[in-house]
Amino acid sequence: MLRKLVVFCFCCLAANLLLAKQDSTEVKYDEGPIERLQISEEELRAYKENPAFNYEIEKQENGWWDALMAWIGNLFLRFFEALFGVEKATGFLAFFLRILPYLLLLFFIFLLIKFFLRVSANSMLHTQKNKPLAALSEEEHIIQNEDIQALIRKALEERNYRLAIRYYYLFLLQLMSEKDMIKWELQKTNDDYLHEIQKPEIQAPFRTITRLYDYIWYGSFDIEETEYKTAARAFTQLQKMVDKSA
């Protein structure tokens, strides 16, 4: 029974496909009356004025840049045609002639940039040569020009013990520089001076006063007279050792 049902369904499907194929190849003609559509002048004008129905492509005029590039390109093209006797270049030569004006323009811009950079560099160099010497730093001025011991006494009179410690440290740097234990330079650090000291008996106390100086001056701690006297003993001891050294 099931087998007969499957055969029946297959026959129905084949018949439908055959009829559909016959219908698809059949040409149907419309024999109805032809109705001529009319359009008024106003409707036609409205369509013409509507930008959505404007299919004309407007040709844009070349700007001055395009005109300049075209003129340069034609100039070089005529030059190469006269030089090589080629009326119409093709292939790579044609491509090269088209991009040649742009390459020359880039080269010209490169020369301009190089020129202005050179002028700017020369101007900066001239300015640096004529620039007055920079003012001495405060520490450099103190060590080279001031009576540091007088500055220490003045700071103590004003009870500015923190500033007195700073002057005392600079005084010891000045003293050790005069004794050729160190070579004082503005850009050097306190650790640099520590490594320059050759004598261990000087190096150890200098490390101690450097630690005190960094703590008091760079730590921005205000100290009292008692604390100053405690720190000053280490400075005074090192001063005596430096004075005794040859």
Coordinates of N, CA and C in Angstrom, one line a residue:
M1 N 0.8 -1.2 0.0 CA 0.0 0.0 0.0 C 0.9 1.3 0.0
L2 N 1.9 1.3 0.8 CA 2.8 2.4 0.9 C 3.6 2.6 -0.4
R3 N 3.9 1.5 -1.0 CA 4.6 1.6 -2.2 C 3.8 2.2 -3.3
K4 N 2.5 1.9 -3.4 CA 1.6 2.5 -4.4 C 1.4 4.0 -4.1
L5 N 1.4 4.4 -2.9 CA 1.2 5.8 -2.5 C 2.4 6.6 -3.0
V6 N 3.6 6.1 -2.8 CA 4.8 6.7 -3.3 C 4.9 6.9 -4.8
V7 N 4.5 5.8 -5.5 CA 4.4 5.9 -7.0 C 3.4 6.9 -7.4
F8 N 2.3 7.0 -6.8 CA 1.2 8.0 -7.1 C 1.7 9.4 -7.0
C9 N 2.4 9.7 -5.9 CA 2.9 11.0 -5.6 C 4.0 11.4 -6.6
F10 N 4.8 10.5 -7.0 CA 5.9 10.7 -8.0 C 5.3 11.1 -9.3
C11 N 4.2 10.4 -9.7 CA 3.5 10.6 -11.0 C 2.9 12.0 -11.0
C12 N 2.3 12.4 -9.9 CA 1.7 13.8 -9.8 C 2.7 14.9 -9.9
L13 N 3.8 14.7 -9.2 CA 4.9 15.7 -9.3 C 5.5 15.8 -10.7
A14 N 5.7 14.7 -11.4 CA 6.2 14.7 -12.7 C 5.2 15.4 -13.7
A15 N 3.9 15.2 -13.5 CA 2.9 15.8 -14.3 C 2.9 17.3 -14.1
N16 N 3.1 17.8 -12.9 CA 3.1 19.2 -12.6 C 4.3 19.9 -13.2
L17 N 5.5 19.2 -13.1 CA 6.7 19.8 -13.7 C 6.6 19.8 -15.2
L18 N 5.9 18.9 -15.9 CA 5.8 18.9 -17.3 C 4.9 20.0 -17.7
L19 N 3.8 20.2 -17.0 CA 2.8 21.3 -17.3 C 3.5 22.7 -17.1
A20 N 4.3 22.8 -16.1 CA 5.0 24.1 -15.8 C 6.0 24.4 -16.9
K21 N 6.7 23.3 -17.4 CA 7.6 23.5 -18.5 C 6.9 23.9 -19.8
Q22 N 5.8 23.4 -20.1 CA 5.0 23.7 -21.3 C 4.5 25.2 -21.1
D23 N 4.1 25.6 -19.9 CA 3.5 26.9 -19.7 C 4.7 28.0 -19.9
S24 N 5.9 27.6 -19.4 CA 7.0 28.6 -19.5 C 7.4 28.8 -20.9
T25 N 7.2 27.9 -21.8 CA 7.7 28.1 -23.2 C 6.6 28.7 -24.1
E26 N 5.4 28.8 -23.5 CA 4.3 29.3 -24.3 C 4.3 30.9 -24.3
V27 N 4.2 31.5 -25.4 CA 4.3 33.0 -25.6 C 2.8 33.5 -25.5
K28 N 2.6 34.4 -24.6 CA 1.3 35.0 -24.5 C 1.3 36.4 -25.1
Y29 N 0.4 36.7 -25.9 CA 0.2 38.0 -26.5 C -0.9 38.8 -25.8
D30 N -0.6 40.1 -25.6 CA -1.6 41.0 -25.1 C -2.4 41.6 -26.2
E31 N -3.6 41.3 -26.3 CA -4.4 41.8 -27.4 C -5.4 42.9 -27.0
G32 N -5.1 43.4 -25.8 CA -5.9 44.5 -25.2 C -5.7 45.8 -26.0
P33 N -6.6 46.7 -25.8 CA -6.4 48.0 -26.5 C -5.2 48.8 -25.9
I34 N -4.5 49.5 -26.8 CA -3.3 50.3 -26.4 C -3.8 51.7 -26.0
E35 N -3.4 52.1 -24.8 CA -3.7 53.4 -24.2 C -2.5 54.3 -24.2
R36 N -2.6 55.4 -25.0 CA -1.5 56.3 -25.1 C -1.5 57.3 -23.9
L37 N -0.4 57.3 -23.2 CA -0.3 58.2 -22.0 C 0.1 59.6 -22.5
Q38 N -0.5 60.6 -21.9 CA -0.3 62.0 -22.2 C 0.5 62.6 -21.0
I39 N 1.4 63.6 -21.3 CA 2.1 64.3 -20.3 C 2.1 65.8 -20.7
S40 N 1.7 66.6 -19.7 CA 1.6 68.0 -20.0 C 2.9 68.7 -20.0
E41 N 2.9 70.0 -20.5 CA 4.2 70.7 -20.5 C 4.6 71.1 -19.1
E42 N 3.7 71.3 -18.2 CA 4.0 71.6 -16.8 C 4.6 70.4 -16.1
E43 N 4.1 69.2 -16.4 CA 4.7 68.0 -15.8 C 6.1 67.8 -16.3
L44 N 6.2 68.0 -17.6 CA 7.5 67.8 -18.3 C 8.6 68.8 -17.7
R45 N 8.1 70.0 -17.5 CA 9.0 71.0 -16.9 C 9.4 70.7 -15.5
A46 N 8.5 70.1 -14.8 CA 8.8 69.7 -13.4 C 9.8 68.6 -13.3
Y47 N 9.7 67.7 -14.3 CA 10.7 66.6 -14.3 C 12.1 67.2 -14.7
K48 N 12.1 68.1 -15.6 CA 13.4 68.7 -16.1 C 14.0 69.5 -14.9
E49 N 13.2 70.1 -14.1 CA 13.8 71.0 -13.0 C 14.1 70.1 -11.8
N50 N 13.7 68.9 -11.7 CA 14.0 68.0 -10.6 C 15.5 67.5 -10.8
P51 N 16.4 67.7 -9.8 CA 17.8 67.3 -9.9 C 17.9 65.7 -9.9
A52 N 16.8 65.0 -9.4 CA 16.9 63.6 -9.4 C 16.8 63.0 -10.8
F53 N 16.3 63.7 -11.7 CA 16.2 63.2 -13.1 C 17.2 63.9 -14.0
N54 N 18.2 64.5 -13.5 CA 19.3 65.1 -14.3 C 20.4 64.2 -14.4
Y55 N 20.6 63.6 -15.5 CA 21.6 62.6 -15.7 C 22.8 63.1 -16.5
E56 N 22.9 64.4 -16.7 CA 24.0 64.9 -17.4 C 25.2 65.1 -16.5
I57 N 26.4 64.8 -17.0 CA 27.6 64.8 -16.2 C 28.3 66.2 -16.5
E58 N 28.4 67.0 -15.5 CA 29.0 68.3 -15.7 C 30.5 68.1 -15.7
K59 N 31.1 68.7 -16.7 CA 32.6 68.6 -16.8 C 33.2 69.8 -16.0
Q60 N 34.0 69.4 -15.0 CA 34.6 70.4 -14.2 C 35.8 71.0 -14.8
E61 N 35.9 72.3 -14.7 CA 37.1 73.0 -15.3 C 38.3 72.8 -14.4
N62 N 39.4 72.6 -15.1 CA 40.7 72.3 -14.4 C 41.1 73.6 -13.6
G63 N 41.6 73.4 -12.4 CA 42.1 74.6 -11.6 C 43.5 75.0 -12.1
W64 N 44.1 75.9 -11.4 CA 45.4 76.4 -11.8 C 46.5 75.4 -11.5
W65 N 46.3 74.5 -10.5 CA 47.2 73.5 -10.3 C 47.3 72.5 -11.4
D66 N 46.1 72.0 -11.8 CA 46.0 71.0 -12.9 C 46.6 71.7 -14.2
A67 N 46.3 72.9 -14.4 CA 46.8 73.6 -15.6 C 48.3 73.7 -15.6
L68 N 48.8 74.0 -14.4 CA 50.3 74.1 -14.3 C 51.0 72.8 -14.5
M69 N 50.4 71.7 -13.9 CA 51.0 70.4 -14.1 C 50.9 69.9 -15.6
A70 N 49.7 70.2 -16.2 CA 49.6 69.9 -17.6 C 50.6 70.6 -18.5
W71 N 50.8 71.9 -18.2 CA 51.7 72.7 -18.9 C 53.2 72.2 -18.8
I72 N 53.5 71.9 -17.6 CA 54.9 71.3 -17.3 C 55.1 70.0 -18.0
G73 N 54.0 69.1 -17.9 CA 54.0 67.8 -18.5 C 54.2 67.9 -20.1
N74 N 53.4 68.8 -20.7 CA 53.5 69.0 -22.1 C 54.9 69.6 -22.5
L75 N 55.4 70.5 -21.6 CA 56.8 71.0 -21.9 C 57.8 69.9 -22.0
F76 N 57.8 69.1 -21.0 CA 58.8 68.0 -20.9 C 58.5 67.0 -22.0
L77 N 57.2 66.7 -22.3 CA 56.9 65.8 -23.4 C 57.5 66.3 -24.7
R78 N 57.3 67.6 -25.0 CA 57.9 68.1 -26.3 C 59.4 68.1 -26.3
F79 N 60.0 68.3 -25.1 CA 61.4 68.2 -25.0 C 62.0 66.8 -25.3
F80 N 61.3 65.8 -24.7 CA 61.8 64.4 -25.0 C 61.4 64.0 -26.4
E81 N 60.3 64.5 -27.0 CA 60.0 64.1 -28.3 C 61.1 64.7 -29.3
A82 N 61.5 66.0 -29.0 CA 62.5 66.6 -29.8 C 63.9 65.9 -29.6
L83 N 64.1 65.4 -28.4 CA 65.4 64.8 -28.1 C 65.6 63.4 -28.7
F84 N 64.5 62.6 -28.5 CA 64.6 61.2 -29.0 C 63.8 61.0 -30.3
G85 N 63.1 62.0 -30.8 CA 62.4 61.8 -32.0 C 61.2 60.8 -31.8
V86 N 60.6 60.9 -30.7 CA 59.4 60.0 -30.4 C 58.2 60.9 -30.4
E87 N 57.3 60.7 -31.3 CA 56.1 61.5 -31.4 C 55.1 61.1 -30.3
K88 N 54.9 59.9 -30.1 CA 53.9 59.4 -29.1 C 54.6 58.3 -28.2
A89 N 54.8 58.7 -27.0 CA 55.5 57.7 -26.1 C 54.4 56.7 -25.6
T90 N 54.9 55.5 -25.4 CA 54.0 54.5 -24.9 C 54.7 53.7 -23.8
G91 N 53.9 52.9 -23.1 CA 54.5 52.0 -22.1 C 55.1 52.8 -20.9
F92 N 56.3 52.3 -20.5 CA 56.9 52.9 -19.3 C 57.3 54.3 -19.6
L93 N 57.8 54.6 -20.8 CA 58.2 56.0 -21.1 C 57.0 57.0 -20.9
A94 N 55.8 56.6 -21.4 CA 54.6 57.4 -21.2 C 54.3 57.6 -19.8
F95 N 54.4 56.5 -19.0 CA 54.1 56.7 -17.6 C 55.1 57.6 -16.9
F96 N 56.4 57.4 -17.3 CA 57.4 58.2 -16.7 C 57.2 59.7 -17.0
L97 N 56.9 60.0 -18.2 CA 56.6 61.4 -18.6 C 55.5 62.0 -17.9
R98 N 54.5 61.2 -17.6 CA 53.3 61.7 -16.8 C 53.7 62.0 -15.4
I99 N 54.5 61.2 -14.8 CA 54.8 61.5 -13.3 C 56.1 62.4 -13.2
L100 N 56.8 62.7 -14.3 CA 58.0 63.4 -14.2 C 57.8 64.8 -13.6
P101 N 56.7 65.6 -14.0 CA 56.5 66.9 -13.4 C 56.3 66.8 -11.8
Y102 N 55.6 65.8 -11.4 CA 55.5 65.6 -9.9 C 56.8 65.3 -9.2
L103 N 57.6 64.5 -9.9 CA 58.9 64.1 -9.3 C 59.8 65.4 -9.2
L104 N 59.8 66.2 -10.3 CA 60.6 67.4 -10.2 C 60.0 68.4 -9.2
L105 N 58.7 68.4 -9.0 CA 58.2 69.3 -8.0 C 58.6 68.9 -6.6
L106 N 58.5 67.6 -6.3 CA 59.0 67.0 -5.0 C 60.4 67.3 -4.8
F107 N 61.2 67.2 -5.9 CA 62.7 67.5 -5.7 C 62.9 69.0 -5.4
F108 N 62.1 69.8 -6.0 CA 62.2 71.3 -5.8 C 61.8 71.6 -4.4
I109 N 60.8 71.0 -3.9 CA 60.3 71.2 -2.5 C 61.4 70.7 -1.5
F110 N 62.0 69.5 -1.8 CA 63.1 69.0 -1.0 C 64.3 70.0 -0.9
L111 N 64.6 70.6 -2.1 CA 65.7 71.6 -2.1 C 65.4 72.8 -1.2
L112 N 64.1 73.2 -1.3 CA 63.7 74.4 -0.5 C 63.7 74.1 1.0
I113 N 63.2 72.9 1.4 CA 63.3 72.5 2.8 C 64.7 72.4 3.3
K114 N 65.6 71.8 2.5 CA 67.0 71.7 2.8 C 67.6 73.1 3.0
F115 N 67.3 74.0 2.1 CA 67.8 75.3 2.2 C 67.4 76.0 3.4
F116 N 66.1 76.0 3.8 CA 65.6 76.7 4.9 C 66.2 76.1 6.2
L117 N 66.3 74.7 6.2 CA 66.9 74.1 7.4 C 68.4 74.5 7.6
R118 N 69.1 74.7 6.5 CA 70.5 75.1 6.6 C 70.5 76.5 7.1
V119 N 69.7 77.4 6.6 CA 69.6 78.8 7.0 C 69.3 78.9 8.5
S120 N 68.3 78.0 8.9 CA 67.9 78.1 10.3 C 69.0 77.6 11.2
A121 N 69.7 76.5 10.8 CA 70.8 76.0 11.6 C 71.9 77.0 11.7
N122 N 72.3 77.7 10.6 CA 73.3 78.7 10.7 C 72.9 79.9 11.5
S123 N 71.6 80.2 11.5 CA 71.1 81.3 12.3 C 71.2 81.0 13.8
M124 N 70.8 79.7 14.1 CA 70.9 79.3 15.5 C 72.4 79.3 16.0
L125 N 73.3 78.8 15.1 CA 74.7 78.8 15.5 C 75.3 80.2 15.7
H126 N 74.8 81.1 14.8 CA 75.3 82.5 15.0 C 74.8 83.1 16.3
T127 N 73.5 82.8 16.6 CA 72.9 83.3 17.8 C 73.6 82.7 19.0
Q128 N 74.0 81.4 19.0 CA 74.7 80.8 20.1 C 76.1 81.4 20.3
K129 N 76.7 81.8 19.2 CA 78.1 82.3 19.3 C 78.0 83.7 19.9
N130 N 77.0 84.5 19.6 CA 76.9 85.8 20.1 C 76.1 85.9 21.4
K131 N 75.7 84.8 21.9 CA 74.9 84.8 23.1 C 75.9 85.0 24.3
P132 N 75.6 85.9 25.2 CA 76.4 86.1 26.4 C 76.5 84.9 27.2
L133 N 77.6 84.8 28.0 CA 77.8 83.6 28.9 C 76.7 83.6 29.9
A134 N 76.3 82.4 30.2 CA 75.2 82.2 31.2 C 75.7 82.6 32.5
A135 N 74.7 83.1 33.3 CA 75.1 83.6 34.7 C 75.5 82.4 35.5
L136 N 76.5 82.6 36.4 CA 76.9 81.5 37.3 C 75.8 81.1 38.2
S137 N 75.8 79.8 38.5 CA 74.9 79.2 39.4 C 75.2 79.8 40.8
E138 N 74.2 79.7 41.7 CA 74.4 80.2 43.0 C 75.6 79.5 43.7
E139 N 75.6 78.2 43.7 CA 76.7 77.5 44.3 C 78.1 77.8 43.7
E140 N 78.1 77.9 42.4 CA 79.3 78.3 41.7 C 79.8 79.7 42.1
H141 N 78.8 80.6 42.2 CA 79.2 82.0 42.6 C 79.7 82.0 44.0
I142 N 79.1 81.3 44.9 CA 79.5 81.3 46.3 C 80.9 80.7 46.5
I143 N 81.2 79.6 45.8 CA 82.5 78.9 46.0 C 83.6 79.8 45.3
Q144 N 83.3 80.4 44.2 CA 84.3 81.1 43.5 C 84.5 82.6 44.0
N145 N 83.5 83.2 44.5 CA 83.5 84.7 44.7 C 83.2 85.1 46.2
E146 N 82.6 84.3 47.0 CA 82.2 84.7 48.3 C 83.1 84.3 49.4
D147 N 83.0 85.1 50.5 CA 83.7 84.7 51.7 C 82.7 83.8 52.5
I148 N 82.9 82.4 52.3 CA 81.9 81.5 52.8 C 81.8 81.5 54.3
Q149 N 83.0 81.7 55.0 CA 83.0 81.8 56.5 C 82.1 83.0 57.0
A150 N 82.2 84.1 56.2 CA 81.4 85.2 56.6 C 79.9 84.9 56.4
L151 N 79.6 84.1 55.4 CA 78.2 83.7 55.1 C 77.7 82.8 56.2
I152 N 78.6 81.9 56.7 CA 78.2 81.0 57.8 C 77.9 81.9 59.1
R153 N 78.7 82.8 59.4 CA 78.5 83.7 60.6 C 77.2 84.4 60.5
K154 N 76.9 85.0 59.3 CA 75.7 85.7 59.1 C 74.5 84.9 59.2
A155 N 74.5 83.6 58.7 CA 73.4 82.7 58.8 C 73.2 82.3 60.3
L156 N 74.3 82.2 61.1 CA 74.1 81.9 62.5 C 73.5 83.0 63.3
E157 N 73.9 84.3 62.9 CA 73.4 85.4 63.6 C 71.9 85.5 63.3
E158 N 71.4 85.1 62.1 CA 70.0 85.2 61.8 C 69.3 83.9 62.2
R159 N 70.0 83.0 62.9 CA 69.4 81.8 63.4 C 68.9 80.9 62.3
N160 N 69.5 81.0 61.1 CA 69.1 80.2 60.0 C 70.1 79.0 59.9
Y161 N 69.9 78.1 60.8 CA 70.9 77.0 61.0 C 70.9 76.0 59.8
R162 N 69.8 75.9 59.1 CA 69.8 75.0 57.9 C 70.7 75.7 56.8
L163 N 70.6 77.0 56.6 CA 71.4 77.6 55.6 C 72.9 77.6 56.0
A164 N 73.1 77.7 57.3 CA 74.5 77.6 57.8 C 75.2 76.3 57.5
I165 N 74.4 75.2 57.6 CA 74.9 73.9 57.2 C 75.2 73.8 55.7
R166 N 74.4 74.4 54.9 CA 74.7 74.5 53.5 C 76.0 75.2 53.2
Y167 N 76.2 76.4 53.8 CA 77.4 77.1 53.6 C 78.6 76.4 54.1
Y168 N 78.5 75.7 55.2 CA 79.6 74.9 55.8 C 80.0 73.8 54.8
Y169 N 79.0 73.1 54.2 CA 79.3 72.1 53.3 C 80.0 72.6 52.0
L170 N 79.6 73.8 51.5 CA 80.2 74.4 50.4 C 81.6 74.8 50.7
F171 N 81.8 75.3 52.0 CA 83.1 75.7 52.4 C 84.1 74.5 52.4
L172 N 83.6 73.4 52.9 CA 84.5 72.2 52.9 C 84.8 71.7 51.4
L173 N 83.9 71.8 50.5 CA 84.2 71.5 49.1 C 85.2 72.5 48.6
Q174 N 85.1 73.8 48.9 CA 86.1 74.7 48.5 C 87.5 74.4 49.1
L175 N 87.5 74.1 50.3 CA 88.7 73.8 51.0 C 89.4 72.5 50.4
M176 N 88.6 71.5 50.2 CA 89.2 70.2 49.6 C 89.6 70.4 48.1
S177 N 88.9 71.3 47.4 CA 89.4 71.6 46.1 C 90.7 72.4 46.1
E178 N 90.9 73.3 47.0 CA 92.2 74.0 47.1 C 93.3 73.0 47.5
K179 N 93.0 72.0 48.2 CA 94.0 71.0 48.6 C 94.2 69.9 47.6
D180 N 93.5 70.0 46.4 CA 93.6 69.1 45.3 C 93.1 67.7 45.7
M181 N 92.2 67.6 46.7 CA 91.6 66.4 47.1 C 90.5 66.0 46.1
I182 N 89.8 67.1 45.6 CA 88.7 66.9 44.7 C 88.9 68.0 43.6
K183 N 88.2 67.8 42.5 CA 88.2 68.8 41.5 C 86.7 69.3 41.3
W184 N 86.5 70.5 41.9 CA 85.1 70.9 42.0 C 84.6 71.3 40.6
E185 N 83.4 70.8 40.2 CA 82.8 71.2 39.0 C 81.3 71.2 39.2
L186 N 80.6 72.1 38.5 CA 79.2 72.3 38.8 C 78.3 71.1 38.6
Q187 N 78.7 70.3 37.5 CA 77.8 69.2 37.1 C 78.0 68.0 38.0
K188 N 79.1 68.0 38.8 CA 79.4 66.8 39.6 C 78.4 66.7 40.8
T189 N 78.2 65.4 41.2 CA 77.4 65.1 42.4 C 78.3 64.9 43.6
N190 N 77.7 64.9 44.8 CA 78.4 64.6 46.0 C 79.1 63.3 46.0
D191 N 78.4 62.3 45.4 CA 79.0 60.9 45.2 C 80.3 61.0 44.4
D192 N 80.2 61.9 43.3 CA 81.4 62.0 42.5 C 82.6 62.5 43.3
Y193 N 82.4 63.4 44.2 CA 83.5 63.9 45.0 C 83.9 62.8 46.0
L194 N 83.0 62.0 46.5 CA 83.3 61.0 47.4 C 84.3 60.0 46.8
H195 N 84.1 59.7 45.5 CA 85.0 58.7 44.8 C 86.3 59.4 44.4
E196 N 86.3 60.7 44.3 CA 87.6 61.3 44.0 C 88.6 61.4 45.2
I197 N 88.1 61.3 46.4 CA 88.9 61.4 47.6 C 89.7 60.1 47.7
Q198 N 91.0 60.2 47.7 CA 91.9 59.1 47.8 C 92.2 58.6 49.2
K199 N 92.2 59.5 50.1 CA 92.6 59.1 51.5 C 91.3 58.6 52.3
P200 N 91.4 57.4 52.8 CA 90.3 56.8 53.5 C 89.9 57.6 54.8
E201 N 90.9 58.2 55.4 CA 90.7 58.9 56.7 C 89.9 60.2 56.4
I202 N 89.9 60.7 55.1 CA 89.1 61.8 54.7 C 87.8 61.4 54.1
Q203 N 87.8 60.3 53.4 CA 86.6 59.8 52.7 C 85.5 59.4 53.7
A204 N 85.8 58.8 54.8 CA 84.8 58.3 55.7 C 84.0 59.5 56.4
P205 N 84.7 60.5 57.0 CA 84.0 61.7 57.5 C 83.3 62.5 56.5
F206 N 83.8 62.5 55.2 CA 83.1 63.3 54.2 C 81.8 62.6 53.9
R207 N 81.8 61.3 53.9 CA 80.5 60.5 53.7 C 79.5 60.9 54.8
T208 N 80.0 61.0 56.0 CA 79.1 61.4 57.1 C 78.5 62.7 57.0
I209 N 79.3 63.7 56.7 CA 78.8 65.1 56.5 C 77.9 65.2 55.3
T210 N 78.2 64.4 54.3 CA 77.4 64.5 53.1 C 76.0 63.9 53.4
R211 N 75.9 62.9 54.2 CA 74.6 62.3 54.6 C 73.9 63.4 55.5
L212 N 74.6 64.1 56.4 CA 73.9 65.1 57.2 C 73.4 66.3 56.3
Y213 N 74.3 66.7 55.4 CA 73.9 67.8 54.5 C 72.7 67.4 53.6
D214 N 72.7 66.3 53.0 CA 71.5 65.8 52.2 C 70.2 65.8 53.1
Y215 N 70.4 65.3 54.3 CA 69.2 65.2 55.1 C 68.6 66.5 55.5
I216 N 69.5 67.5 55.9 CA 69.1 68.8 56.4 C 68.7 69.7 55.3
W217 N 69.5 69.8 54.2 CA 69.3 70.8 53.2 C 68.2 70.3 52.2
Y218 N 68.4 69.2 51.6 CA 67.5 68.7 50.6 C 66.2 68.1 51.2
G219 N 66.3 67.7 52.5 CA 65.1 67.3 53.2 C 64.2 68.4 53.6
S220 N 64.7 69.6 53.5 CA 63.9 70.8 53.9 C 63.5 70.8 55.3
F221 N 64.4 70.3 56.2 CA 64.1 70.3 57.6 C 64.7 71.5 58.3
D222 N 63.9 72.2 59.1 CA 64.4 73.3 59.9 C 65.0 72.7 61.2
I223 N 66.2 73.1 61.5 CA 66.9 72.6 62.7 C 67.1 73.7 63.7
E224 N 67.2 73.3 64.9 CA 67.4 74.3 66.0 C 68.9 74.4 66.3
E225 N 69.3 75.2 67.2 CA 70.7 75.5 67.5 C 71.4 74.2 68.1
T226 N 70.7 73.4 68.9 CA 71.3 72.2 69.5 C 71.6 71.2 68.3
E227 N 70.7 71.0 67.4 CA 70.9 70.1 66.3 C 72.0 70.6 65.4
Y228 N 72.1 71.9 65.2 CA 73.1 72.5 64.4 C 74.5 72.2 65.0
K229 N 74.6 72.4 66.3 CA 75.9 72.2 67.0 C 76.3 70.7 66.9
T230 N 75.4 69.8 67.0 CA 75.7 68.4 66.9 C 76.2 68.1 65.5
A231 N 75.6 68.6 64.4 CA 76.0 68.4 63.1 C 77.3 69.1 62.8
A232 N 77.5 70.3 63.4 CA 78.7 71.1 63.1 C 79.9 70.5 63.6
R233 N 79.8 69.7 64.7 CA 81.0 69.0 65.2 C 81.7 68.1 64.2
A234 N 80.8 67.4 63.4 CA 81.4 66.5 62.3 C 82.0 67.4 61.2
F235 N 81.4 68.5 60.9 CA 82.0 69.4 59.9 C 83.3 70.0 60.4
T236 N 83.4 70.4 61.6 CA 84.6 71.0 62.2 C 85.7 70.0 62.2
Q237 N 85.4 68.7 62.6 CA 86.4 67.7 62.7 C 87.0 67.4 61.3
L238 N 86.1 67.4 60.3 CA 86.6 67.1 58.9 C 87.5 68.3 58.4
Q239 N 87.1 69.5 58.8 CA 87.8 70.7 58.4 C 89.3 70.6 59.0
K240 N 89.4 70.2 60.2 CA 90.7 70.1 60.8 C 91.6 69.1 60.1
M241 N 90.9 68.0 59.7 CA 91.7 66.9 59.1 C 92.2 67.4 57.7
V242 N 91.3 68.1 57.0 CA 91.7 68.6 55.7 C 92.8 69.6 55.8
D243 N 92.7 70.5 56.8 CA 93.8 71.5 57.0 C 95.1 70.9 57.3
K244 N 95.1 69.8 58.0 CA 96.4 69.1 58.4 C 97.0 68.3 57.2
S245 N 96.1 68.0 56.2 CA 96.6 67.2 55.1 C 97.4 68.0 54.2
A246 N 98.4 67.4 53.6 CA 99.3 68.1 52.7 C 98.6 68.3 51.3

